[in-house]
Short mmCIF file of C-alpha atoms and ligand atoms in Angstrom, two decimals:
data_model
loop_
_atom_site.label_atom_id
_atom_site.label_comp_id
_atom_site.label_asym_id
_atom_site.label_seq_id
_atom_site.Cartn_x
_atom_site.Cartn_y
_atom_site.Cartn_z
CA MET D 1 47.06 -66.41 42.97
CA LYS D 2 45.93 -63.12 44.24
CA LEU D 3 48.37 -62.21 47.04
CA THR D 4 48.56 -59.25 49.37
CA ILE D 5 52.12 -58.54 50.49
CA PHE D 6 52.58 -56.50 53.65
CA ALA D 7 55.94 -54.66 54.10
CA ALA D 8 56.92 -55.31 50.41
CA THR D 9 59.70 -52.64 50.78
CA GLY D 10 61.58 -54.65 53.38
CA GLY D 11 64.46 -57.11 52.83
CA ILE D 12 62.19 -60.11 52.74
CA GLY D 13 59.06 -58.31 51.52
CA ARG D 14 60.85 -56.99 48.46
CA GLN D 15 62.10 -60.52 47.66
CA ALA D 16 58.51 -61.85 48.14
CA LEU D 17 57.25 -59.20 45.81
CA GLU D 18 59.79 -59.78 43.11
CA GLN D 19 59.47 -63.57 43.22
CA ALA D 20 55.66 -63.44 43.37
CA VAL D 21 55.39 -61.36 40.30
CA ALA D 22 57.95 -63.47 38.58
CA GLN D 23 55.76 -66.50 39.33
CA GLY D 24 52.82 -64.78 37.69
CA HIS D 25 50.90 -63.93 40.94
CA ASP D 26 48.60 -60.99 41.02
CA VAL D 27 50.11 -58.83 43.81
CA THR D 28 48.88 -55.97 46.04
CA ALA D 29 51.67 -54.46 48.03
CA VAL D 30 50.90 -52.79 51.38
CA VAL D 31 53.67 -50.39 52.30
CA ARG D 32 54.09 -47.21 54.35
CA ASN D 33 56.17 -45.54 51.64
CA PRO D 34 55.05 -46.43 48.10
CA LYS D 35 58.04 -44.52 46.62
CA LYS D 36 60.34 -47.32 47.90
CA LEU D 37 58.54 -50.08 45.89
CA SER D 38 60.75 -51.84 43.42
CA ARG D 39 57.91 -52.83 41.22
CA GLN D 40 54.78 -51.33 39.82
CA VAL D 41 51.94 -53.34 41.27
CA ARG D 42 48.61 -52.34 42.95
CA VAL D 43 49.75 -50.45 46.03
CA VAL D 44 47.99 -49.62 49.30
CA ALA D 45 49.76 -47.08 51.60
CA ALA D 46 49.41 -47.99 55.35
CA ASP D 47 51.41 -47.20 58.42
CA LEU D 48 50.93 -50.34 60.49
CA ALA D 49 51.82 -48.52 63.74
CA ALA D 50 48.56 -46.67 63.35
CA PRO D 51 46.47 -48.84 60.87
CA ASP D 52 43.15 -47.79 59.49
CA PRO D 53 40.96 -51.00 59.51
CA ALA D 54 38.99 -50.04 56.41
CA THR D 55 42.23 -49.46 54.37
CA LEU D 56 43.57 -52.78 55.45
CA GLU D 57 40.32 -54.60 54.63
CA LEU D 58 40.36 -53.15 51.25
CA ALA D 59 44.02 -54.33 50.82
CA VAL D 60 43.23 -57.91 51.55
CA LYS D 61 39.76 -58.21 50.02
CA GLY D 62 39.72 -60.93 47.38
CA ALA D 63 43.20 -62.20 48.22
CA ASP D 64 43.81 -65.90 48.15
CA ALA D 65 46.63 -65.31 50.67
CA VAL D 66 48.54 -62.69 52.64
CA LEU D 67 52.35 -62.67 53.15
CA SER D 68 54.01 -60.40 55.63
CA GLY D 69 57.61 -59.39 56.18
CA LEU D 70 56.64 -56.78 58.81
CA GLY D 71 59.20 -56.14 61.57
CA ALA D 72 60.55 -53.22 63.51
CA ARG D 73 63.31 -51.23 61.64
CA SER D 74 64.47 -49.68 64.88
CA SER D 75 63.80 -49.80 68.55
CA SER D 76 61.38 -46.96 68.24
CA ASP D 77 59.27 -49.19 65.95
CA THR D 78 59.13 -52.06 68.45
CA GLY D 79 55.61 -53.39 68.89
CA VAL D 80 54.74 -52.87 65.22
CA ALA D 81 55.02 -56.64 64.51
CA TRP D 82 52.32 -57.68 66.93
CA ARG D 83 50.11 -54.60 66.62
CA GLY D 84 50.40 -54.54 62.84
CA THR D 85 49.81 -58.32 62.64
CA ARG D 86 46.82 -57.98 64.90
CA ALA D 87 45.33 -55.34 62.49
CA ILE D 88 46.13 -57.60 59.47
CA VAL D 89 44.37 -60.51 61.09
CA GLN D 90 41.26 -58.36 61.88
CA ALA D 91 41.24 -57.11 58.26
CA MET D 92 41.48 -60.74 56.98
CA LYS D 93 38.66 -61.85 59.13
CA ALA D 94 36.48 -58.89 58.03
CA ALA D 95 37.28 -59.77 54.34
CA ASP D 96 36.98 -63.51 54.80
CA VAL D 97 40.60 -64.27 53.86
CA ARG D 98 42.14 -67.24 55.69
CA ARG D 99 45.75 -67.87 54.66
CA ILE D 100 48.68 -65.89 56.08
CA VAL D 101 52.48 -66.57 56.14
CA VAL D 102 54.69 -64.34 58.27
CA VAL D 103 58.35 -63.93 59.31
CA SER D 104 59.37 -64.41 62.92
CA ALA D 105 62.93 -65.36 64.10
CA ALA D 106 64.73 -68.46 65.17
CA PRO D 107 65.10 -67.62 68.90
CA ILE D 108 61.36 -67.02 69.44
CA GLY D 109 60.57 -70.70 70.38
CA THR D 110 62.24 -70.06 73.75
CA VAL D 111 60.93 -66.48 74.37
CA PRO D 112 57.98 -66.28 76.79
CA SER D 113 54.96 -64.34 75.81
CA PRO D 114 51.52 -63.73 77.52
CA GLY D 115 50.10 -66.58 75.32
CA ARG D 116 53.04 -69.01 75.90
CA PRO D 117 54.42 -67.99 79.41
CA ASN D 118 56.48 -71.21 79.82
CA PRO D 119 58.19 -72.04 76.54
CA PRO D 120 60.88 -74.67 76.49
CA LYS D 121 64.24 -73.49 77.86
CA HIS D 122 66.02 -74.73 74.75
CA ASP D 123 64.96 -75.17 71.09
CA PRO D 124 65.60 -78.82 70.15
CA GLY D 125 67.31 -77.65 66.88
CA ASP D 126 69.89 -75.50 68.66
CA GLY D 127 73.30 -76.93 69.16
CA PHE D 128 75.70 -76.18 72.08
CA PHE D 129 76.98 -72.91 70.67
CA VAL D 130 73.61 -71.40 70.09
CA ARG D 131 72.06 -72.66 73.35
CA ASN D 132 74.85 -71.53 75.54
CA LEU D 133 76.63 -68.57 73.86
CA LEU D 134 74.99 -67.02 70.79
CA GLY D 135 71.36 -67.40 71.86
CA PRO D 136 71.61 -65.78 75.34
CA LEU D 137 73.62 -62.87 73.89
CA ILE D 138 71.24 -62.16 71.02
CA LYS D 139 68.28 -62.48 73.29
CA ALA D 140 69.68 -60.00 75.72
CA ALA D 141 70.50 -57.50 72.94
CA LEU D 142 67.16 -57.82 71.08
CA ARG D 143 64.88 -58.51 74.09
CA LYS D 144 62.22 -56.00 73.04
CA HIS D 145 62.35 -57.01 69.39
CA PHE D 146 61.86 -60.64 70.29
CA ALA D 147 59.01 -59.90 72.72
CA ASP D 148 57.30 -58.15 69.84
CA LEU D 149 57.66 -61.21 67.61
CA ALA D 150 56.66 -63.62 70.37
CA MET D 151 53.36 -61.54 70.82
CA MET D 152 52.94 -61.55 67.02
CA GLU D 153 53.03 -65.32 67.14
CA ASP D 154 50.43 -65.28 69.94
CA VAL D 155 48.17 -63.13 67.74
CA LEU D 156 48.43 -65.72 64.91
CA ARG D 157 47.91 -68.81 67.18
CA ASP D 158 44.81 -67.09 68.60
CA SER D 159 43.55 -66.00 65.22
CA GLY D 160 41.76 -69.20 63.96
CA LEU D 161 43.26 -68.36 60.50
CA ASP D 162 45.44 -70.72 58.39
CA TRP D 163 48.77 -69.26 59.53
CA THR D 164 52.33 -70.21 59.04
CA VAL D 165 55.14 -68.64 61.08
CA VAL D 166 58.63 -68.94 59.51
CA ARG D 167 61.50 -68.64 61.95
CA PRO D 168 64.74 -67.79 60.17
CA PRO D 169 68.19 -67.31 61.89
CA ARG D 170 70.52 -64.55 60.76
CA LEU D 171 69.43 -63.15 57.46
CA THR D 172 71.76 -62.44 54.47
CA ASP D 173 71.31 -60.72 51.17
CA GLY D 174 72.41 -63.85 49.25
CA PRO D 175 70.62 -65.11 46.20
CA VAL D 176 67.56 -67.34 46.02
CA THR D 177 68.72 -70.98 45.92
CA GLY D 178 65.73 -73.04 46.99
CA ALA D 179 68.37 -75.19 48.70
CA TYR D 180 67.46 -74.79 52.35
CA ARG D 181 66.32 -76.98 55.15
CA THR D 182 63.04 -76.62 57.01
CA ALA D 183 61.75 -78.26 60.16
CA TYR D 184 58.34 -78.01 61.93
CA GLY D 185 58.37 -76.41 65.27
CA GLN D 186 62.09 -76.17 65.75
CA ASN D 187 65.31 -74.69 64.44
CA LEU D 188 67.77 -76.48 62.29
CA LEU D 189 70.96 -77.81 63.78
CA ARG D 190 74.04 -75.71 62.61
CA GLY D 191 71.60 -73.55 60.62
CA LEU D 192 72.96 -70.15 61.46
CA LEU D 193 72.14 -68.30 58.20
CA ILE D 194 69.55 -68.03 55.46
CA SER D 195 69.15 -65.48 52.68
CA ARG D 196 66.17 -63.15 52.59
CA ALA D 197 65.52 -64.43 49.11
CA ASP D 198 65.24 -68.05 50.30
CA VAL D 199 62.91 -67.04 53.09
CA ALA D 200 60.59 -65.32 50.56
CA HIS D 201 61.00 -68.43 48.33
CA PHE D 202 59.79 -70.69 51.10
CA MET D 203 56.87 -68.32 52.07
CA LEU D 204 55.51 -68.58 48.49
CA ARG D 205 56.08 -72.29 48.45
CA ALA D 206 54.18 -72.71 51.78
CA LEU D 207 51.12 -71.33 49.95
CA ARG D 208 51.03 -74.55 47.95
CA GLN D 209 51.57 -76.73 51.11
CA PRO D 210 48.49 -76.93 53.26
CA GLU D 211 50.46 -79.11 55.74
CA THR D 212 52.27 -75.88 56.77
CA CYS D 213 49.00 -74.39 58.06
CA LYS D 214 48.95 -73.60 61.81
CA ARG D 215 52.67 -74.57 62.00
CA VAL D 216 55.87 -72.92 63.00
CA VAL D 217 58.65 -73.62 60.44
CA GLY D 218 62.27 -73.40 61.13
CA ILE D 219 64.40 -72.55 58.08
CA ALA D 220 68.10 -72.38 57.35
CA HIS D 221 70.75 -73.01 54.74
N1 NAP O 301 67.96 -59.41 60.58
C1 NAP O 301 68.03 -60.51 60.84
O1 NAP O 301 69.08 -61.21 60.80
C2 NAP O 301 66.75 -61.35 61.26
C3 NAP O 301 66.80 -62.61 61.65
C4 NAP O 301 65.71 -63.32 61.94
C5 NAP O 301 64.50 -62.72 61.84
N2 NAP O 301 64.39 -61.40 61.49
C6 NAP O 301 63.11 -60.86 61.35
O2 NAP O 301 62.70 -60.82 60.03
C7 NAP O 301 61.98 -59.63 59.74
C8 NAP O 301 62.15 -59.33 58.33
O3 NAP O 301 63.52 -59.05 57.95
P1 NAP O 301 63.91 -57.94 56.84
O4 NAP O 301 65.35 -58.03 56.75
O5 NAP O 301 63.01 -58.20 55.70
O6 NAP O 301 63.48 -56.67 57.68
P2 NAP O 301 63.43 -55.08 57.18
O7 NAP O 301 64.16 -55.06 55.87
O8 NAP O 301 63.74 -54.25 58.29
O9 NAP O 301 61.82 -54.91 56.81
C9 NAP O 301 60.89 -54.57 57.79
C10 NAP O 301 59.67 -54.15 57.02
O10 NAP O 301 58.68 -53.68 57.93
C11 NAP O 301 58.13 -52.51 57.50
N3 NAP O 301 57.61 -51.70 58.59
C12 NAP O 301 58.21 -51.37 59.85
N4 NAP O 301 57.44 -50.56 60.42
C13 NAP O 301 56.34 -50.35 59.74
C14 NAP O 301 55.17 -49.57 59.93
N5 NAP O 301 54.91 -48.84 60.95
N6 NAP O 301 54.22 -49.61 58.91
C15 NAP O 301 54.39 -50.30 57.73
N7 NAP O 301 55.44 -51.08 57.53
C16 NAP O 301 56.42 -51.05 58.51
C17 NAP O 301 59.31 -51.84 56.84
O11 NAP O 301 58.84 -50.77 56.00
P3 NAP O 301 59.87 -49.63 55.45
O12 NAP O 301 60.54 -50.32 54.21
O13 NAP O 301 58.99 -48.55 55.07
O14 NAP O 301 60.80 -49.26 56.55
C18 NAP O 301 59.89 -52.95 56.11
O15 NAP O 301 59.22 -53.15 54.88
C19 NAP O 301 62.75 -58.62 60.60
O16 NAP O 301 61.94 -57.44 60.86
C20 NAP O 301 62.90 -59.44 61.92
O17 NAP O 301 61.88 -59.37 62.73
C21 NAP O 301 65.53 -60.70 61.21
#
């Protein structure tokens, strides 16, 4: 496939790039700092905090699918996930590209957003510990980051594109195993960890699974 990978220098993005190339895909990487790329592929430089629509359109033109590991590196970057994803969606529409898979986060199912002001109080996949202790702590600490991701999910739901949102719990730098659990629309009971490599593995796998279109997918080891 011809794939355009946004944020291919991030933890998940780099894994997606490596695995996509290893699987024989023809990859275009969109990054803000091409010097950080781990592979020589076609590269488009773009700062997604202030994206140029024509550059992004060129980056996705002719792609069979788009993958994105975009997310704020620091609190000063917050907002980049939804604004950058909005720009990616606009570029895809202009270039007539329909399929996109992005990374969100496990707690987002219970985070309110303008498009989803009354989410359920608890994710059905969260056990007692996550519901009552870990979840509230993490949501308080990462409130702005999660609001950004929740708005990113709004952008995709409203896009009319064939999107998949992957919601991982805590990320690790473990190896690719392919041995993970997934669930539609909810988190995984006792699923507290997943490697970045396995999230990337699933993102690529989802491209061959049309049933993941317009779905949120929880994932965990
Ligand atoms: N950490 C966790 O445990 C955890 C758990 C669940 C979900 N998540 C979500 O998963 C996402 C991906 O995780 P990760 O470990 O792969 O994150 P990461 O390593 O921080 O990667 C973030 C990517 O976004 C890019 N980016 C940020 N601002 C940008 C901008 N203005 N223009 C262009 N690119 C920009 C970064 O580019 P540079 O390489 O140039 O900085 C990097 O490639 C996170 O951002 C988070 O939202 C994280």
